Short mmCIF file of C-alpha atoms in Angstrom, two decimals:
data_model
loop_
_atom_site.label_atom_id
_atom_site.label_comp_id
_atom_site.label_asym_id
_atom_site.label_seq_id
_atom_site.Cartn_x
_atom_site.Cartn_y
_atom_site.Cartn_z
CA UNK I 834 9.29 18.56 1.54
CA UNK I 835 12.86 19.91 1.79
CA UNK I 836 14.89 21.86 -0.57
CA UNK I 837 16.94 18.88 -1.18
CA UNK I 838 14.30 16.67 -1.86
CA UNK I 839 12.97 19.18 -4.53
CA UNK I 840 15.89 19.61 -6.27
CA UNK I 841 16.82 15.57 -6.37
CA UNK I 842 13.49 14.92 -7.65
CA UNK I 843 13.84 17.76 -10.20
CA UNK I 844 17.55 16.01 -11.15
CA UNK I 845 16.18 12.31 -11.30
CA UNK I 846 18.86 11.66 -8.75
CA UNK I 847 18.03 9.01 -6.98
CA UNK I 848 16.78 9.63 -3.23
CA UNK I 849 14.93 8.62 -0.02
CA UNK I 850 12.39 10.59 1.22
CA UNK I 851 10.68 10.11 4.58
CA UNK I 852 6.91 10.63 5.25
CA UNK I 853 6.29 10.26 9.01
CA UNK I 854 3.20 8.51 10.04
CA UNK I 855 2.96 11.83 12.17
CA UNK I 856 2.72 13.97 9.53
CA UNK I 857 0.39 11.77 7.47
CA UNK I 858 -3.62 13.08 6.62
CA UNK I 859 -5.45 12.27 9.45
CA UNK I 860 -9.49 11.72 9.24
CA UNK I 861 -11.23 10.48 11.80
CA UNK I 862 -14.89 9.36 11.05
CA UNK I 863 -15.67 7.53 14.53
CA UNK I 864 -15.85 4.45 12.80
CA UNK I 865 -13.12 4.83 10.60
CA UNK I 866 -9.94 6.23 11.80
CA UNK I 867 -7.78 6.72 8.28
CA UNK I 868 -4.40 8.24 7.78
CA UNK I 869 -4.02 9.22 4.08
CA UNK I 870 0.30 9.08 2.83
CA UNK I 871 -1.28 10.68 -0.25
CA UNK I 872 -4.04 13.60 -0.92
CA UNK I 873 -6.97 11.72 -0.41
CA UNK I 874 -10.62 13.16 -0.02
CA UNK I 875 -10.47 16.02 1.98
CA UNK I 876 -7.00 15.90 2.62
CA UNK I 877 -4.36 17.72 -0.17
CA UNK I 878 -0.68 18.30 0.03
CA UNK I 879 0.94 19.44 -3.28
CA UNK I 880 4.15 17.74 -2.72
CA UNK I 881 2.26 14.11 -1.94
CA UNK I 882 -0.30 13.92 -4.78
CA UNK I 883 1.27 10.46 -5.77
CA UNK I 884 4.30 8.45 -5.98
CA UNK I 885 4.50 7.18 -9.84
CA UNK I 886 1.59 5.23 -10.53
CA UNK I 887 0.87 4.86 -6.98
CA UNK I 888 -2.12 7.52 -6.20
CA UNK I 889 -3.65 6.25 -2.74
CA UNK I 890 -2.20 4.26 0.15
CA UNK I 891 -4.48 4.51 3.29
CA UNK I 892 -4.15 3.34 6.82
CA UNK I 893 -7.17 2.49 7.91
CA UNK I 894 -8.86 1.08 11.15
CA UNK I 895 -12.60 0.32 10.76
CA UNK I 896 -14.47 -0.03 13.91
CA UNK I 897 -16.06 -3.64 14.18
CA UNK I 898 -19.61 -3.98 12.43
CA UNK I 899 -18.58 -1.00 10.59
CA UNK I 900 -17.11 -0.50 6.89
CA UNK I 901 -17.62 1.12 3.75
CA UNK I 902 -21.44 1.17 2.39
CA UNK I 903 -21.51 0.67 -1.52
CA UNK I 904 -20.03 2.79 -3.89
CA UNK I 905 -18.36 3.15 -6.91
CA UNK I 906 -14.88 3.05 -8.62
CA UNK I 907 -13.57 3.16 -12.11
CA UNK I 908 -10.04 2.46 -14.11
CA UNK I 909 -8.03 1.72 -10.48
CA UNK I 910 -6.36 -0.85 -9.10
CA UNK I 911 -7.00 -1.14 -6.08
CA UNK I 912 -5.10 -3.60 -3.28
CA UNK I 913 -6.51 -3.98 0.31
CA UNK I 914 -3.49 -5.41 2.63
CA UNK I 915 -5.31 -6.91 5.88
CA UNK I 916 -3.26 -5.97 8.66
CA UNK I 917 -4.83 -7.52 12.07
CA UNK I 918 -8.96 -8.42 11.70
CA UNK I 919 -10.06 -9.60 8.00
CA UNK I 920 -12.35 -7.40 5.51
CA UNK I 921 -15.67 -8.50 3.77
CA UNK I 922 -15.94 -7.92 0.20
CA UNK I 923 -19.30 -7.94 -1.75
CA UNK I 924 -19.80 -6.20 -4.86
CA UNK I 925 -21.72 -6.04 -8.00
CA UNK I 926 -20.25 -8.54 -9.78
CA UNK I 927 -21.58 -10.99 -7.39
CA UNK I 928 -18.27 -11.58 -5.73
CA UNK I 929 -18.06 -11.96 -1.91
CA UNK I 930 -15.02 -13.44 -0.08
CA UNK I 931 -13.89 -12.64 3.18
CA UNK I 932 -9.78 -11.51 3.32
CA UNK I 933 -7.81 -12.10 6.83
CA UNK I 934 -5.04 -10.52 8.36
CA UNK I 935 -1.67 -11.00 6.36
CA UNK I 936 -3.67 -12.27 3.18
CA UNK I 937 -4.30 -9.70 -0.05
CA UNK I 938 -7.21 -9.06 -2.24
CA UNK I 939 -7.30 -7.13 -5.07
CA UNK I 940 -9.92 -5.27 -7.62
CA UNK I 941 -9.53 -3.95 -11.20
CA UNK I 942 -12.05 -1.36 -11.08
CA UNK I 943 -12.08 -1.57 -15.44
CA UNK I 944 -15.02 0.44 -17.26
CA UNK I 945 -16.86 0.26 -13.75
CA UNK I 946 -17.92 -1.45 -10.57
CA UNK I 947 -19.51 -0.78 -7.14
CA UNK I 948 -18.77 -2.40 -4.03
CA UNK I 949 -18.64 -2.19 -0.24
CA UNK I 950 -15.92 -3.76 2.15
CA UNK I 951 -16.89 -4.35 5.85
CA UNK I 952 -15.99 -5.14 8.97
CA UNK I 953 -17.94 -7.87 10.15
CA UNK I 954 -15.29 -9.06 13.07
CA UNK I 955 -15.87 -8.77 17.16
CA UNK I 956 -12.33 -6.54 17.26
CA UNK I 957 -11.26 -3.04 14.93
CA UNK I 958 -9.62 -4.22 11.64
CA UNK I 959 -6.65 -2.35 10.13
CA UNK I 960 -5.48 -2.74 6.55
CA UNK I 961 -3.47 -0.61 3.81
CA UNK I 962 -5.48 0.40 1.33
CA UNK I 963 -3.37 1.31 -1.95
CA UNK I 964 -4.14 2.62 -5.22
CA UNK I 965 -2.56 2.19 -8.26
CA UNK I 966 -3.26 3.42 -11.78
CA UNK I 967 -3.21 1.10 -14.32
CA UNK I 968 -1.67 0.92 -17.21
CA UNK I 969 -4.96 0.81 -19.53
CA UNK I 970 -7.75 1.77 -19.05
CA UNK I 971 -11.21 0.28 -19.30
CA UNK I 972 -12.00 -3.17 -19.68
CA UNK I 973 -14.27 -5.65 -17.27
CA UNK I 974 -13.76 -5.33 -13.65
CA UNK I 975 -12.34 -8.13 -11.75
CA UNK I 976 -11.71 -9.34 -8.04
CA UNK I 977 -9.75 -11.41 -6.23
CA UNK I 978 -7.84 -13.25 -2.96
CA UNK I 979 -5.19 -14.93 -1.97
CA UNK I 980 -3.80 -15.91 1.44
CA UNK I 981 -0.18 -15.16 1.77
CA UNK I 982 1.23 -17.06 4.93
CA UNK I 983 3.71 -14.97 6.70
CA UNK I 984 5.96 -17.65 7.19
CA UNK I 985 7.27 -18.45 3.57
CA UNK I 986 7.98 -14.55 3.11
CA UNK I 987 10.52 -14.64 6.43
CA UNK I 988 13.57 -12.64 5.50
CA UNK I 989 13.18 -11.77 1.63
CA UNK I 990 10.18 -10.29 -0.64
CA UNK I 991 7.54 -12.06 -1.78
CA UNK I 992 5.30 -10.94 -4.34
CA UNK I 993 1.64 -10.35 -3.68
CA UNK I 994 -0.18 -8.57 -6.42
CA UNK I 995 1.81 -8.44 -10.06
CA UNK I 996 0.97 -6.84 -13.76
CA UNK I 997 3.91 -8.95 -14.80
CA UNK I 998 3.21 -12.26 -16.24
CA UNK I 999 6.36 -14.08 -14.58
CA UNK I 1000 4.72 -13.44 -11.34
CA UNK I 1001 2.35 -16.26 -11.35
CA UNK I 1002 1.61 -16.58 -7.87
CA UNK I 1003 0.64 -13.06 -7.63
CA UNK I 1004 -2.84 -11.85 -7.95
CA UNK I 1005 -2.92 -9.67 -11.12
CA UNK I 1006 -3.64 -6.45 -11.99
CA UNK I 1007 -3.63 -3.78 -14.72
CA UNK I 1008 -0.36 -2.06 -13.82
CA UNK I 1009 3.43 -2.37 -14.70
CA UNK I 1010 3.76 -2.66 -10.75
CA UNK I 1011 4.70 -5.58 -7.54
CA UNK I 1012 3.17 -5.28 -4.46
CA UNK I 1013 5.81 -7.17 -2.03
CA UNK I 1014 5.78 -7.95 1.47
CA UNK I 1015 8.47 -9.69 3.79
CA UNK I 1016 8.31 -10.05 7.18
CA UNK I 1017 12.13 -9.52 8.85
CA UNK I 1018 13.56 -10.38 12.29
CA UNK I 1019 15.48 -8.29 14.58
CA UNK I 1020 19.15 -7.18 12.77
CA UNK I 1021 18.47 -8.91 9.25
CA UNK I 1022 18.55 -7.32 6.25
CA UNK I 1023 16.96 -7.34 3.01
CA UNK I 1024 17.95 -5.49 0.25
CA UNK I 1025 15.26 -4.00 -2.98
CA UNK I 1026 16.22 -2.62 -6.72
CA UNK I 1027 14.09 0.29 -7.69
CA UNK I 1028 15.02 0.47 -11.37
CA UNK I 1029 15.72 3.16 -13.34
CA UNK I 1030 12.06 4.96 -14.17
CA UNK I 1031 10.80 3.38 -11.37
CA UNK I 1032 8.91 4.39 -8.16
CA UNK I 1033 9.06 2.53 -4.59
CA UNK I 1034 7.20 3.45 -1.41
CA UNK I 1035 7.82 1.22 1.19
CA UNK I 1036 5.72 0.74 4.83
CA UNK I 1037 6.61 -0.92 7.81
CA UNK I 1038 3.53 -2.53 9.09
CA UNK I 1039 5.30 -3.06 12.37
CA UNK I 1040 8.46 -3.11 14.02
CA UNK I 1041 11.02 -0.45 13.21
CA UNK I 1042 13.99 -0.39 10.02
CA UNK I 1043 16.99 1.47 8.91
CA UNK I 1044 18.16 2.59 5.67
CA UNK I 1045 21.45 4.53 5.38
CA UNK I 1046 21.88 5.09 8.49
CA UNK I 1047 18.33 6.51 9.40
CA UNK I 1048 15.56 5.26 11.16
CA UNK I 1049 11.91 4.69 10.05
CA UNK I 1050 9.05 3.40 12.44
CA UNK I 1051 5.51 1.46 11.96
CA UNK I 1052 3.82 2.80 9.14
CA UNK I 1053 6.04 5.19 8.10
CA UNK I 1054 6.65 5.94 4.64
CA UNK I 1055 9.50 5.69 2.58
CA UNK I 1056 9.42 6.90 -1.22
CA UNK I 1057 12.69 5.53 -2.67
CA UNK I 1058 13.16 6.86 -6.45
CA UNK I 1059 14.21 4.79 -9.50
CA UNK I 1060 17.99 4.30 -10.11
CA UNK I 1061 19.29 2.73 -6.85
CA UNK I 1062 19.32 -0.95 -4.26
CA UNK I 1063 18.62 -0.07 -0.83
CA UNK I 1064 19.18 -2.04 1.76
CA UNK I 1065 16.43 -2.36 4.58
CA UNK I 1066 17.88 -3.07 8.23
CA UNK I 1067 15.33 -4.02 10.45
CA UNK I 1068 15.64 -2.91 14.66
CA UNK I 1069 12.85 -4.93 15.81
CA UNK I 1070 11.00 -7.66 13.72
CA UNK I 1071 9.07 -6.00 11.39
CA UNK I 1072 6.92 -6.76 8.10
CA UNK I 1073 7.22 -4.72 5.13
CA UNK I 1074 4.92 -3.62 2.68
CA UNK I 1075 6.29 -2.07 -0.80
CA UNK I 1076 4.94 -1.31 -3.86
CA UNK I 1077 7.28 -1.05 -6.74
CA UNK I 1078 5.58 0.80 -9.75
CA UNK I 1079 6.31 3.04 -13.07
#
């Protein structure tokens, strides 16, 4: 992190801060190759613990016939963005459901809940996995799905996952927090408020943007602090991923 990013994040002024997907964690299991934007198992960076409420947001590709064997979570919420393949979902509240690429699912891990998300496709599968802390803690877990078509979120934001009531398309979770998407053609623009208190990292899935005159690529991240409206250029068509949280 730079001296300038320090001290603007010391001042509450509000800033944009760039986290190449070069510089990201990198883990590489054979069957799962994950970048981490955040300190995430073995990977730690003081300066990237978390942005706001939002503690984990993984890049993932799991290897087909592959995933993630049970195991168990507690007082997270936790949103899995399908990317390209889809993701199985079984856990031990006797949910199963299987999410495709551009659709969301969501878990509010409550008091307590195990469960194991796998790859059961001919071709790799790559997702965002994202973390965010919820607001209170405890309570039953829950899970859900939604499809999302890509089409009626061309050139603005929709909401995907919400803890705000209004949103009631939105699957739901435990935090004061949006999880938006928009997909963006070649020299639009879209424009977000991050309000005051408030915390925004924003991915390109694809494609390539520019804010302020500088350029992000795929799967880049962009931590925008409380306080300011950016507006999001995009070079190529791209779709956006952003999670707006305390």
């Amino acid at each position: 992190m730079t001296d300038t990013a320090v001290a603007n994040r010391t001042a509450n002024i509000p800033s944009i801060e760039r986290r190449p997907f070069t510089s990201l964690g990198h883990a590489d299991h054979g069957w799962l190759d994950a970048r981490h934007h955040f300190s995430f198992a073995n990977y730690y960076d003081p300066d990237w613990m978390s942005w706001g409420a939002i503690r984990v947001w993984n890049d993932d590709t799991i290897a087909p016939n592959s995933g993630f064997p049970p195991h168990p979570h507690r007082d997270m919420e936790i949103i899995t963005y399908v990317r390209s393949g889809a993701i199985t979902h079984k856990d031990s509240m006797g949910n199963t459901g299987r999410t495709a690429a551009g659709d969301v699912q969501v878990m509010s891990a409550g008091s307590g809940v195990r469960h194991a998300e796998y790859n059961l496709e001919a071709e790799p599968t790559t997702l965002f996995q994202i973390w965010i802390e919820p607001t209170r803690t405890g309570g039953s877990p829950s899970w859900g799905a939604k499809p999302f078509p890509k089409g009626e979120r061309s050139g603005k934001f929709v909401t995907l996952a919400s803890g705000f009531a209004d949103d009631g398309d939105a699957l739901p979770i435990r935090a004061e927090a949006r999880v938006l998407a928009a997909t963006v053609k070649a020299g639009e623009r879209i424009s977000h408020e991050v309000g005051a208190g408030r915390h925004a990292y924003l991915v390109p899935a694809t494609g390539a943007v520019e804010i302020d005159g500088e350029r992000y690529e795929a799967r880049d991240g962009i931590a925008l602090s409380g306080g300011q409206t950016v507006t999001i250029t995009a070079l190529a068509d791209a779709e956006l991923v952003l999670v707006d949280s305390l």
